[in-house]
mmCIF file of C-alpha atoms in Angstrom:
data_model
loop_
_atom_site.group_PDB
_atom_site.id
_atom_site.type_symbol
_atom_site.label_atom_id
_atom_site.label_comp_id
_atom_site.label_asym_id
_atom_site.label_seq_id
_atom_site.Cartn_x
_atom_site.Cartn_y
_atom_site.Cartn_z
ATOM 1 C CA MET Z 1 -12.132 -11.303 7.262
ATOM 2 C CA GLN Z 2 -9.650 -11.500 10.329
ATOM 3 C CA PRO Z 3 -8.519 -7.948 10.997
ATOM 4 C CA SER Z 4 -5.344 -8.871 12.724
ATOM 5 C CA LEU Z 5 -4.191 -9.845 9.270
ATOM 6 C CA LEU Z 6 -4.441 -6.469 8.432
ATOM 7 C CA THR Z 7 -1.389 -4.471 10.576
ATOM 8 C CA LEU Z 8 -0.692 -1.238 9.988
ATOM 9 C CA SER Z 9 1.407 -1.170 6.886
ATOM 10 C CA ARG Z 10 -1.609 -2.608 5.358
ATOM 11 C CA ARG Z 11 -1.391 -4.660 1.929
ATOM 12 C CA ARG Z 12 -2.354 -2.012 0.186
ATOM 13 C CA VAL Z 13 0.491 0.361 1.123
ATOM 14 C CA THR Z 14 3.169 -2.421 0.127
ATOM 15 C CA SER Z 15 1.787 -3.465 -3.099
ATOM 16 C CA LEU Z 16 3.783 -1.069 -5.216
ATOM 17 C CA PHE Z 17 7.246 -2.598 -4.653
ATOM 18 C CA LEU Z 18 9.530 -0.922 -7.600
ATOM 19 C CA MET Z 19 12.237 -3.645 -7.925
ATOM 20 C CA CYS Z 20 12.217 -3.924 -11.828
ATOM 21 C CA LEU Z 21 15.503 -3.892 -13.487
ATOM 22 C CA PRO Z 22 14.635 -0.952 -15.903
ATOM 23 C CA PHE Z 23 14.039 1.018 -13.084
ATOM 24 C CA TRP Z 24 17.527 1.101 -11.876
ATOM 25 C CA SER Z 25 20.236 3.992 -12.631
ATOM 26 C CA THR Z 26 23.980 3.140 -12.813
ATOM 27 C CA GLY Z 27 24.725 5.127 -9.753
ATOM 28 C CA CYS Z 28 23.064 1.978 -7.460
ATOM 29 C CA ILE Z 29 25.184 -1.007 -8.825
ATOM 30 C CA GLY Z 30 25.149 -2.840 -5.557
ATOM 31 C CA TYR Z 31 21.350 -2.336 -5.422
ATOM 32 C CA LEU Z 32 21.142 -3.458 -8.824
ATOM 33 C CA LEU Z 33 23.221 -6.483 -8.842
ATOM 34 C CA GLN Z 34 21.382 -7.835 -5.359
ATOM 35 C CA ALA Z 35 17.656 -7.023 -5.953
ATOM 36 C CA GLY Z 36 17.953 -8.303 -9.951
ATOM 37 C CA TYR Z 37 19.366 -11.501 -8.710
ATOM 38 C CA PHE Z 38 16.847 -12.160 -6.010
ATOM 39 C CA GLN Z 39 13.934 -10.706 -8.314
ATOM 40 C CA ALA Z 40 14.989 -13.234 -11.234
ATOM 41 C CA GLU Z 41 14.956 -16.197 -8.621
ATOM 42 C CA LEU Z 42 11.590 -14.764 -7.703
ATOM 43 C CA LEU Z 43 10.183 -14.727 -11.328
ATOM 44 C CA ALA Z 44 12.052 -18.070 -11.874
ATOM 45 C CA SER Z 45 9.772 -19.888 -9.262
ATOM 46 C CA ARG Z 46 6.442 -18.924 -10.930
ATOM 47 C CA ARG Z 47 4.385 -21.888 -12.034
ATOM 48 C CA PRO Z 48 0.613 -21.825 -13.814
ATOM 49 C CA ILE Z 49 -1.769 -21.855 -10.943
ATOM 50 C CA ASP Z 50 -3.541 -24.754 -12.909
ATOM 51 C CA ARG Z 51 -0.768 -26.844 -13.103
ATOM 52 C CA VAL Z 52 -0.043 -26.586 -9.165
ATOM 53 C CA LEU Z 53 -3.602 -27.119 -8.690
ATOM 54 C CA ALA Z 54 -3.565 -30.391 -10.927
ATOM 55 C CA GLU Z 55 -0.471 -31.641 -9.206
ATOM 56 C CA GLY Z 56 -2.452 -31.878 -6.031
ATOM 57 C CA ARG Z 57 0.439 -30.830 -4.055
ATOM 58 C CA ALA Z 58 -1.404 -27.638 -2.561
ATOM 59 C CA SER Z 59 -3.026 -27.732 0.863
ATOM 60 C CA ALA Z 60 -7.132 -27.513 0.903
ATOM 61 C CA GLY Z 61 -6.657 -24.057 2.245
ATOM 62 C CA GLN Z 62 -4.075 -23.102 -0.588
ATOM 63 C CA GLU Z 63 -6.293 -24.791 -3.285
ATOM 64 C CA GLN Z 64 -9.375 -22.846 -2.351
ATOM 65 C CA ARG Z 65 -7.471 -19.774 -2.466
ATOM 66 C CA LEU Z 66 -5.489 -20.446 -5.527
ATOM 67 C CA ARG Z 67 -9.182 -21.215 -7.490
ATOM 68 C CA LEU Z 68 -10.436 -17.681 -6.133
ATOM 69 C CA ILE Z 69 -8.110 -16.035 -7.947
ATOM 70 C CA PRO Z 70 -9.277 -16.272 -11.462
ATOM 71 C CA GLU Z 71 -12.623 -15.732 -10.222
ATOM 72 C CA ILE Z 72 -11.508 -12.618 -8.678
ATOM 73 C CA LYS Z 73 -9.806 -11.355 -11.584
ATOM 74 C CA ALA Z 74 -12.947 -12.102 -13.969
ATOM 75 C CA TYR Z 75 -15.071 -10.094 -11.429
ATOM 76 C CA GLY Z 76 -12.444 -7.151 -11.785
ATOM 77 C CA ALA Z 77 -12.742 -7.249 -15.373
ATOM 78 C CA GLY Z 78 -16.569 -6.792 -15.301
ATOM 79 C CA LEU Z 79 -15.985 -3.637 -13.352
ATOM 80 C CA GLY Z 80 -14.034 -2.260 -16.098
ATOM 81 C CA LEU Z 81 -10.499 -3.332 -14.467
ATOM 82 C CA SER Z 82 -7.895 -4.078 -17.233
ATOM 83 C CA ALA Z 83 -7.332 -7.893 -17.717
ATOM 84 C CA THR Z 84 -3.852 -9.034 -17.043
ATOM 85 C CA ASP Z 85 -1.588 -11.999 -16.796
ATOM 86 C CA ASN Z 86 -0.612 -10.788 -13.322
ATOM 87 C CA TYR Z 87 -1.419 -13.102 -10.612
ATOM 88 C CA GLY Z 88 -2.142 -16.361 -13.292
ATOM 89 C CA THR Z 89 1.297 -17.740 -11.705
ATOM 90 C CA VAL Z 90 2.251 -18.673 -8.036
ATOM 91 C CA ALA Z 91 5.576 -18.255 -6.820
ATOM 92 C CA TRP Z 92 5.723 -22.312 -5.277
ATOM 93 C CA GLY Z 93 8.271 -22.858 -2.947
ATOM 94 C CA TRP Z 94 9.358 -19.130 -2.808
ATOM 95 C CA GLU Z 95 10.110 -18.327 1.047
ATOM 96 C CA ARG Z 96 11.801 -15.014 1.086
ATOM 97 C CA SER Z 97 10.814 -11.832 2.376
ATOM 98 C CA LEU Z 98 10.183 -8.706 1.034
ATOM 99 C CA TRP Z 99 11.615 -5.475 2.891
ATOM 100 C CA ASN Z 100 10.602 -2.093 2.077
ATOM 101 C CA VAL Z 101 12.977 0.440 3.609
ATOM 102 C CA SER Z 102 12.794 4.460 4.236
ATOM 103 C CA ALA Z 103 14.550 7.218 5.974
ATOM 104 C CA CYS Z 104 13.480 10.584 7.108
ATOM 105 C CA ASP Z 105 14.887 13.954 8.805
ATOM 106 C CA PRO Z 106 14.093 13.189 12.725
ATOM 107 C CA LEU Z 107 13.214 17.010 12.823
ATOM 108 C CA SER Z 108 11.050 17.630 9.478
ATOM 109 C CA PHE Z 109 8.880 15.318 6.849
ATOM 110 C CA THR Z 110 11.837 15.390 4.678
ATOM 111 C CA PRO Z 111 12.189 11.842 3.331
ATOM 112 C CA LYS Z 112 15.593 10.408 1.833
ATOM 113 C CA THR Z 113 14.760 9.870 -1.774
ATOM 114 C CA TRP Z 114 16.186 7.744 -4.752
ATOM 115 C CA SER Z 115 15.431 8.552 -8.323
ATOM 116 C CA PHE Z 116 14.887 6.094 -11.375
ATOM 117 C CA PRO Z 117 14.216 6.677 -15.142
ATOM 118 C CA ILE Z 118 10.499 6.151 -15.913
ATOM 119 C CA VAL Z 119 9.182 6.010 -12.247
ATOM 120 C CA GLY Z 120 10.973 9.105 -11.152
ATOM 121 C CA THR Z 121 11.716 9.665 -7.086
ATOM 122 C CA VAL Z 122 10.449 7.436 -4.971
ATOM 123 C CA PRO Z 123 10.879 7.811 -1.074
ATOM 124 C CA TYR Z 124 11.619 3.835 -0.612
ATOM 125 C CA LEU Z 125 13.924 0.920 -1.613
ATOM 126 C CA GLY Z 126 13.034 -2.667 -1.501
ATOM 127 C CA TYR Z 127 15.582 -5.988 -0.266
ATOM 128 C CA PHE Z 128 15.229 -9.722 -0.206
ATOM 129 C CA ARG Z 129 17.650 -10.492 2.929
ATOM 130 C CA GLN Z 130 17.850 -9.179 5.989
ATOM 131 C CA LYS Z 131 21.372 -8.692 5.857
ATOM 132 C CA ASP Z 132 21.161 -6.553 2.956
ATOM 133 C CA VAL Z 133 18.452 -4.045 4.996
ATOM 134 C CA ASP Z 134 21.439 -4.287 8.023
ATOM 135 C CA ARG Z 135 23.573 -2.811 5.522
ATOM 136 C CA TRP Z 136 21.371 -0.410 4.182
ATOM 137 C CA GLN Z 137 20.477 0.886 7.693
ATOM 138 C CA LYS Z 138 24.117 1.796 8.325
ATOM 139 C CA THR Z 139 24.067 4.348 5.322
ATOM 140 C CA VAL Z 140 20.959 6.363 6.902
ATOM 141 C CA VAL Z 141 22.437 6.786 10.761
ATOM 142 C CA GLY Z 142 21.287 9.557 12.666
ATOM 143 C CA MET Z 143 17.884 9.434 10.400
ATOM 144 C CA ASP Z 144 14.771 7.891 11.358
ATOM 145 C CA VAL Z 145 14.367 4.668 9.868
ATOM 146 C CA TRP Z 146 11.186 2.416 8.918
ATOM 147 C CA VAL Z 147 11.730 -1.334 7.935
ATOM 148 C CA ARG Z 148 8.942 -3.479 7.191
ATOM 149 C CA THR Z 149 7.961 -6.340 4.870
ATOM 150 C CA ALA Z 150 5.772 -6.328 2.143
ATOM 151 C CA GLY Z 151 2.568 -8.762 1.617
ATOM 152 C CA ALA Z 152 2.440 -8.143 -2.079
ATOM 153 C CA TRP Z 153 4.665 -7.179 -4.915
ATOM 154 C CA SER Z 154 4.559 -5.275 -8.274
ATOM 155 C CA THR Z 155 6.287 -4.504 -11.148
ATOM 156 C CA LEU Z 156 3.515 -2.462 -12.716
ATOM 157 C CA GLY Z 157 2.998 -4.532 -16.173
ATOM 158 C CA TRP Z 158 7.085 -5.069 -16.595
ATOM 159 C CA PHE Z 159 6.562 -8.949 -16.070
ATOM 160 C CA ARG Z 160 3.803 -11.201 -14.844
ATOM 161 C CA ASP Z 161 3.589 -10.999 -11.413
ATOM 162 C CA PRO Z 162 3.027 -13.959 -9.302
ATOM 163 C CA VAL Z 163 0.797 -14.543 -6.446
ATOM 164 C CA LEU Z 164 3.437 -14.842 -3.522
ATOM 165 C CA PRO Z 165 3.082 -17.853 -1.077
ATOM 166 C CA GLY Z 166 2.083 -15.584 1.888
ATOM 167 C CA MET Z 167 -0.959 -14.336 -0.075
ATOM 168 C CA LEU Z 168 -2.597 -18.060 0.361
ATOM 169 C CA LEU Z 169 -2.701 -17.506 4.051
ATOM 170 C CA TRP Z 170 -4.738 -14.342 3.759
ATOM 171 C CA GLU Z 171 -8.613 -13.958 4.011
ATOM 172 C CA GLU Z 172 -10.825 -13.507 0.950
ATOM 173 C CA GLY Z 173 -11.479 -9.983 1.164
ATOM 174 C CA ASN Z 174 -7.994 -9.435 1.935
ATOM 175 C CA LEU Z 175 -7.210 -11.427 -1.585
ATOM 176 C CA ALA Z 176 -9.942 -9.623 -3.423
ATOM 177 C CA GLU Z 177 -8.531 -6.089 -2.372
ATOM 178 C CA THR Z 178 -5.313 -6.821 -3.187
ATOM 179 C CA VAL Z 179 -5.935 -8.095 -6.497
ATOM 180 C CA PHE Z 180 -8.350 -5.632 -7.718
ATOM 181 C CA HIS Z 181 -5.629 -2.878 -6.241
ATOM 182 C CA GLU Z 182 -3.231 -4.046 -8.783
ATOM 183 C CA LEU Z 183 -5.484 -4.466 -11.666
ATOM 184 C CA ALA Z 184 -6.134 -0.852 -11.395
ATOM 185 C CA HIS Z 185 -2.605 0.245 -11.600
ATOM 186 C CA ALA Z 186 -2.834 -1.944 -14.761
ATOM 187 C CA THR Z 187 -5.958 0.139 -15.756
ATOM 188 C CA LEU Z 188 -4.459 3.671 -14.953
ATOM 189 C CA TRP Z 189 -1.102 5.056 -14.354
ATOM 190 C CA VAL Z 190 -0.299 8.575 -14.083
ATOM 191 C CA PRO Z 191 3.435 9.107 -14.832
ATOM 192 C CA GLY Z 192 5.366 10.974 -12.456
ATOM 193 C CA SER Z 193 2.509 10.684 -9.417
ATOM 194 C CA VAL Z 194 2.930 7.665 -7.194
ATOM 195 C CA ALA Z 195 0.887 9.315 -4.336
ATOM 196 C CA PHE Z 196 -2.069 9.725 -6.799
ATOM 197 C CA ASN Z 197 -1.433 6.314 -8.407
ATOM 198 C CA GLU Z 198 -1.764 4.342 -5.211
ATOM 199 C CA SER Z 199 -4.347 6.492 -3.683
ATOM 200 C CA PHE Z 200 -6.393 5.585 -6.885
ATOM 201 C CA ALA Z 201 -5.654 1.974 -6.682
ATOM 202 C CA SER Z 202 -6.388 1.726 -3.126
ATOM 203 C CA PHE Z 203 -9.917 3.265 -3.271
ATOM 204 C CA VAL Z 204 -10.570 1.102 -6.345
ATOM 205 C CA GLY Z 205 -9.327 -2.105 -4.130
ATOM 206 C CA GLU Z 206 -11.685 -1.370 -1.352
ATOM 207 C CA ALA Z 207 -14.775 -0.387 -3.450
ATOM 208 C CA ALA Z 208 -14.311 -3.208 -5.593
ATOM 209 C CA GLY Z 209 -13.523 -5.575 -2.571
ATOM 210 C CA ASP Z 210 -16.883 -4.393 -0.741
ATOM 211 C CA ARG Z 211 -18.946 -5.130 -4.137
ATOM 212 C CA TYR Z 212 -17.373 -8.543 -4.773
ATOM 213 C CA LEU Z 213 -18.339 -9.428 -1.290
ATOM 214 C CA SER Z 214 -21.291 -8.217 -1.114
ATOM 215 C CA ASP Z 215 -22.681 -9.673 -4.492
ATOM 216 C CA ARG Z 216 -20.672 -12.890 -3.295
ATOM 217 C CA TYR Z 217 -22.299 -13.394 0.346
ATOM 218 C CA GLY Z 218 -24.813 -10.581 0.629
ATOM 219 C CA ALA Z 219 -24.132 -7.139 1.572
ATOM 220 C CA ASP Z 220 -25.190 -7.867 5.298
ATOM 221 C CA SER Z 221 -23.327 -11.047 5.517
ATOM 222 C CA ARG Z 222 -20.572 -11.310 8.253
ATOM 223 C CA ILE Z 223 -17.465 -11.099 5.832
ATOM 224 C CA ALA Z 224 -18.719 -8.287 4.130
ATOM 225 C CA VAL Z 225 -19.871 -6.398 7.448
ATOM 226 C CA GLU Z 226 -16.268 -7.162 8.860
ATOM 227 C CA ALA Z 227 -14.413 -6.030 5.952
ATOM 228 C CA ARG Z 228 -16.382 -2.709 5.759
ATOM 229 C CA THR Z 229 -16.066 -1.845 9.171
ATOM 230 C CA LEU Z 230 -12.270 -2.396 8.923
ATOM 231 C CA ASN Z 231 -11.967 -0.400 6.184
ATOM 232 C CA THR Z 232 -13.947 2.374 7.695
ATOM 233 C CA ASP Z 233 -11.633 2.127 10.693
ATOM 234 C CA TRP Z 234 -8.671 2.282 8.641
ATOM 235 C CA ARG Z 235 -9.739 5.756 7.270
ATOM 236 C CA GLY Z 236 -10.340 6.828 10.831
ATOM 237 C CA PHE Z 237 -7.263 5.593 11.941
ATOM 238 C CA GLN Z 238 -5.343 7.585 8.907
ATOM 239 C CA LEU Z 239 -7.338 10.814 10.168
ATOM 240 C CA LEU Z 240 -5.832 10.397 13.257
ATOM 241 C CA LEU Z 241 -2.485 9.992 11.688
ATOM 242 C CA LYS Z 242 -2.974 13.190 9.731
ATOM 243 C CA GLY Z 243 -3.621 15.028 12.888
ATOM 244 C CA LEU Z 244 -0.480 13.838 14.533
ATOM 245 C CA TYR Z 245 1.255 14.760 11.294
ATOM 246 C CA GLU Z 246 -0.068 18.188 11.455
ATOM 247 C CA ASP Z 247 0.661 18.860 15.154
ATOM 248 C CA LEU Z 248 4.493 17.507 14.572
ATOM 249 C CA ASP Z 249 4.733 19.544 11.821
ATOM 250 C CA ARG Z 250 4.065 22.639 14.041
ATOM 251 C CA VAL Z 251 6.407 21.462 16.207
ATOM 252 C CA TYR Z 252 9.485 21.077 13.801
ATOM 253 C CA THR Z 253 8.669 24.305 12.109
ATOM 254 C CA ASP Z 254 8.435 26.481 14.987
ATOM 255 C CA PRO Z 255 11.202 28.927 14.938
ATOM 256 C CA ALA Z 256 11.133 29.442 18.849
ATOM 257 C CA LEU Z 257 11.959 25.603 19.783
ATOM 258 C CA SER Z 258 15.627 24.423 20.068
ATOM 259 C CA PRO Z 259 15.995 21.053 18.307
ATOM 260 C CA GLU Z 260 16.153 19.759 21.934
ATOM 261 C CA GLN Z 261 12.984 21.073 22.785
ATOM 262 C CA LYS Z 262 11.679 19.494 19.428
ATOM 263 C CA LEU Z 263 13.066 16.358 19.976
ATOM 264 C CA ALA Z 264 11.329 16.042 23.409
ATOM 265 C CA ARG Z 265 7.786 17.341 21.997
ATOM 266 C CA LYS Z 266 8.204 14.795 19.118
ATOM 267 C CA THR Z 267 8.801 12.010 21.682
ATOM 268 C CA GLU Z 268 5.747 13.163 23.784
ATOM 269 C CA LEU Z 269 3.145 13.671 20.634
ATOM 270 C CA PHE Z 270 4.214 10.053 19.505
ATOM 271 C CA ALA Z 271 3.761 8.781 22.955
ATOM 272 C CA GLY Z 272 0.037 10.149 22.843
ATOM 273 C CA LEU Z 273 -0.974 7.858 19.674
ATOM 274 C CA PRO Z 274 -2.549 5.297 21.723
ATOM 275 C CA GLU Z 275 -4.658 7.690 23.517
ATOM 276 C CA ARG Z 276 -5.759 9.421 20.628
ATOM 277 C CA VAL Z 277 -7.194 5.787 19.421
ATOM 278 C CA GLN Z 278 -8.875 5.575 22.314
ATOM 279 C CA ALA Z 279 -10.853 9.158 22.001
ATOM 280 C CA SER Z 280 -11.502 8.438 18.659
ATOM 281 C CA GLN Z 281 -14.544 7.246 17.073
ATOM 282 C CA LEU Z 282 -12.774 3.944 16.056
ATOM 283 C CA VAL Z 283 -15.187 0.710 16.298
ATOM 284 C CA MET Z 284 -12.089 -1.497 17.165
ATOM 285 C CA LYS Z 285 -10.168 0.571 19.654
ATOM 286 C CA ASP Z 286 -8.483 -1.938 21.539
ATOM 287 C CA ARG Z 287 -7.081 -3.917 18.265
ATOM 288 C CA TRP Z 288 -5.858 -0.427 16.480
ATOM 289 C CA GLU Z 289 -4.483 0.728 20.178
ATOM 290 C CA ALA Z 290 -2.640 -2.765 20.428
ATOM 291 C CA ALA Z 291 -1.293 -1.870 16.365
ATOM 292 C CA THR Z 292 0.059 1.633 17.530
ATOM 293 C CA ARG Z 293 2.333 -0.157 20.038
ATOM 294 C CA ARG Z 294 3.655 -2.388 17.921
ATOM 295 C CA GLY Z 295 7.148 -1.318 16.010
ATOM 296 C CA VAL Z 296 8.725 1.776 15.931
ATOM 297 C CA TRP Z 297 6.717 4.941 15.051
ATOM 298 C CA ASN Z 298 8.975 8.001 13.695
ATOM 299 C CA ASN Z 299 8.906 10.575 10.736
ATOM 300 C CA ALA Z 300 9.661 7.800 8.316
ATOM 301 C CA ARG Z 301 6.528 5.679 9.075
ATOM 302 C CA LEU Z 302 4.356 8.534 9.037
ATOM 303 C CA VAL Z 303 5.370 10.364 6.131
ATOM 304 C CA GLN Z 304 4.371 6.684 4.420
ATOM 305 C CA TYR Z 305 0.929 6.652 5.437
ATOM 306 C CA ARG Z 306 0.583 10.172 3.975
ATOM 307 C CA THR Z 307 1.909 9.052 0.779
ATOM 308 C CA TYR Z 308 -0.968 6.302 0.206
ATOM 309 C CA SER Z 309 -3.917 7.705 1.797
ATOM 310 C CA SER Z 310 -4.902 11.014 -0.013
ATOM 311 C CA GLU Z 311 -8.032 12.335 -1.148
ATOM 312 C CA TYR Z 312 -10.632 9.285 -0.429
ATOM 313 C CA ASP Z 313 -13.486 11.757 0.144
ATOM 314 C CA ARG Z 314 -13.047 13.036 -3.329
ATOM 315 C CA PHE Z 315 -12.424 9.688 -4.827
ATOM 316 C CA ALA Z 316 -15.721 8.763 -3.222
ATOM 317 C CA ALA Z 317 -17.654 12.222 -4.641
ATOM 318 C CA LEU Z 318 -16.556 10.737 -8.103
ATOM 319 C CA LEU Z 319 -18.142 7.191 -7.448
ATOM 320 C CA ALA Z 320 -21.202 9.035 -6.145
ATOM 321 C CA GLN Z 321 -21.499 11.401 -9.185
ATOM 322 C CA ASN Z 322 -21.538 8.195 -11.192
ATOM 323 C CA ASN Z 323 -24.428 6.562 -9.623
ATOM 324 C CA GLY Z 324 -21.701 4.101 -7.669
ATOM 325 C CA ASP Z 325 -20.857 2.781 -11.087
ATOM 326 C CA ILE Z 326 -17.353 1.671 -10.725
ATOM 327 C CA PRO Z 327 -16.578 1.200 -14.450
ATOM 328 C CA ALA Z 328 -17.999 4.691 -15.132
ATOM 329 C CA PHE Z 329 -15.869 6.293 -12.350
ATOM 330 C CA ILE Z 330 -12.913 4.569 -13.815
ATOM 331 C CA GLN Z 331 -13.657 6.319 -17.056
ATOM 332 C CA SER Z 332 -14.393 9.552 -15.197
ATOM 333 C CA ILE Z 333 -10.573 9.222 -13.906
ATOM 334 C CA GLN Z 334 -9.140 8.683 -16.748
ATOM 335 C CA ARG Z 335 -10.970 11.381 -18.909
ATOM 336 C CA ILE Z 336 -9.717 13.807 -16.062
ATOM 337 C CA THR Z 337 -6.504 13.266 -15.864
ATOM 338 C CA LYS Z 338 -5.677 12.725 -19.325
ATOM 339 C CA GLY Z 339 -2.753 15.188 -20.101
ATOM 340 C CA ARG Z 340 -3.005 16.929 -16.578
ATOM 341 C CA LYS Z 341 0.162 17.858 -14.925
ATOM 342 C CA ASP Z 342 -1.161 16.985 -11.431
ATOM 343 C CA PRO Z 343 -4.208 14.424 -11.158
ATOM 344 C CA PHE Z 344 -5.089 15.780 -7.701
ATOM 345 C CA VAL Z 345 -6.044 19.247 -9.085
ATOM 346 C CA ALA Z 346 -7.631 17.598 -11.977
ATOM 347 C CA LEU Z 347 -9.688 15.315 -9.441
ATOM 348 C CA ALA Z 348 -10.821 18.508 -7.066
ATOM 349 C CA GLU Z 349 -11.817 20.406 -10.271
ATOM 350 C CA ALA Z 350 -14.328 17.404 -11.250
ATOM 351 C CA VAL Z 351 -15.848 17.306 -7.677
ATOM 352 C CA ASP Z 352 -15.439 20.506 -5.854
ATOM 353 C CA PRO Z 353 -18.170 23.504 -6.411
ATOM 354 C CA PRO Z 354 -17.035 26.155 -8.232
ATOM 355 C CA GLY Z 355 -14.984 28.865 -6.200
ATOM 356 C CA VAL Z 356 -13.873 26.321 -3.672
ATOM 357 C CA LYS Z 357 -10.518 26.885 -3.089
ATOM 358 C CA ILE Z 358 -8.301 23.430 -3.401
ATOM 359 C CA PRO Z 359 -6.126 22.657 -0.096
#
């Protein structure tokens, strides 16, 4: 696996791209019209993978990736992940980008949110054209803004989601984790808890991806070891971001500081992120430091990292309780979250010793 393909946005963070027509409210007519049109365009471009392969128009690399996808899906089914029709087609010839946009108060971690039926409140929107992103940015002047492209896309079962052309450029481990991530969404979706659903799917994607590469190439193979190292580094980097978030939050909530002082301290803390990387235990420090110097770092970006990195240790503990058996782990998650208002509390109760306070 080439770590450079996994930027700080990570495909797992961007895979939940809520752009499905049933989710829109009548208060967002302009958004509905433009996104609905381009989503329909994307869906219309779908072609069955076996037909694309039969036509012989794919390059050798594209063909190899297209043949892998059914194998990865079958492997996931063997791990207890629900079989779906997703990724049975490819958006052949579709060349647009998927843009994910978010905004946040510059002196607090209060993101701008949008509410939709079924899904509920979400802290981001999606667009298909740069000019629509530019127009949106004019509506959030004065806020911290983060704009990024999304590598994968999901409508959570509303439509048969296709493989995007860009995914055919990914390394095998990257592709496998993404497919497993989306199959995890199809296997379990807790209504009203985007953070839990993404955290669960990310954990399953990583665990299943590691198992897949180990079974296919050997646990000590180069591809499996590199993928494992990258994922370990990714979790370590998330801990660094958590520390930065907490330091910034203390500044923002300090009544003794003026807004000007808070802004100055904010600038200093974000500027110190590369130094935090070098002082860490990360294996690929130079790569992660270089990544911290790319793009803007602000509250809008930091909030989204927290959304998709919750409770890894507790998920890992529950997997260990099930002796590393991924199907049994998934069944445990389904059982403990059923009917529960807060799935994170249910997870904590399942793995924490009695009397331990849930943070």
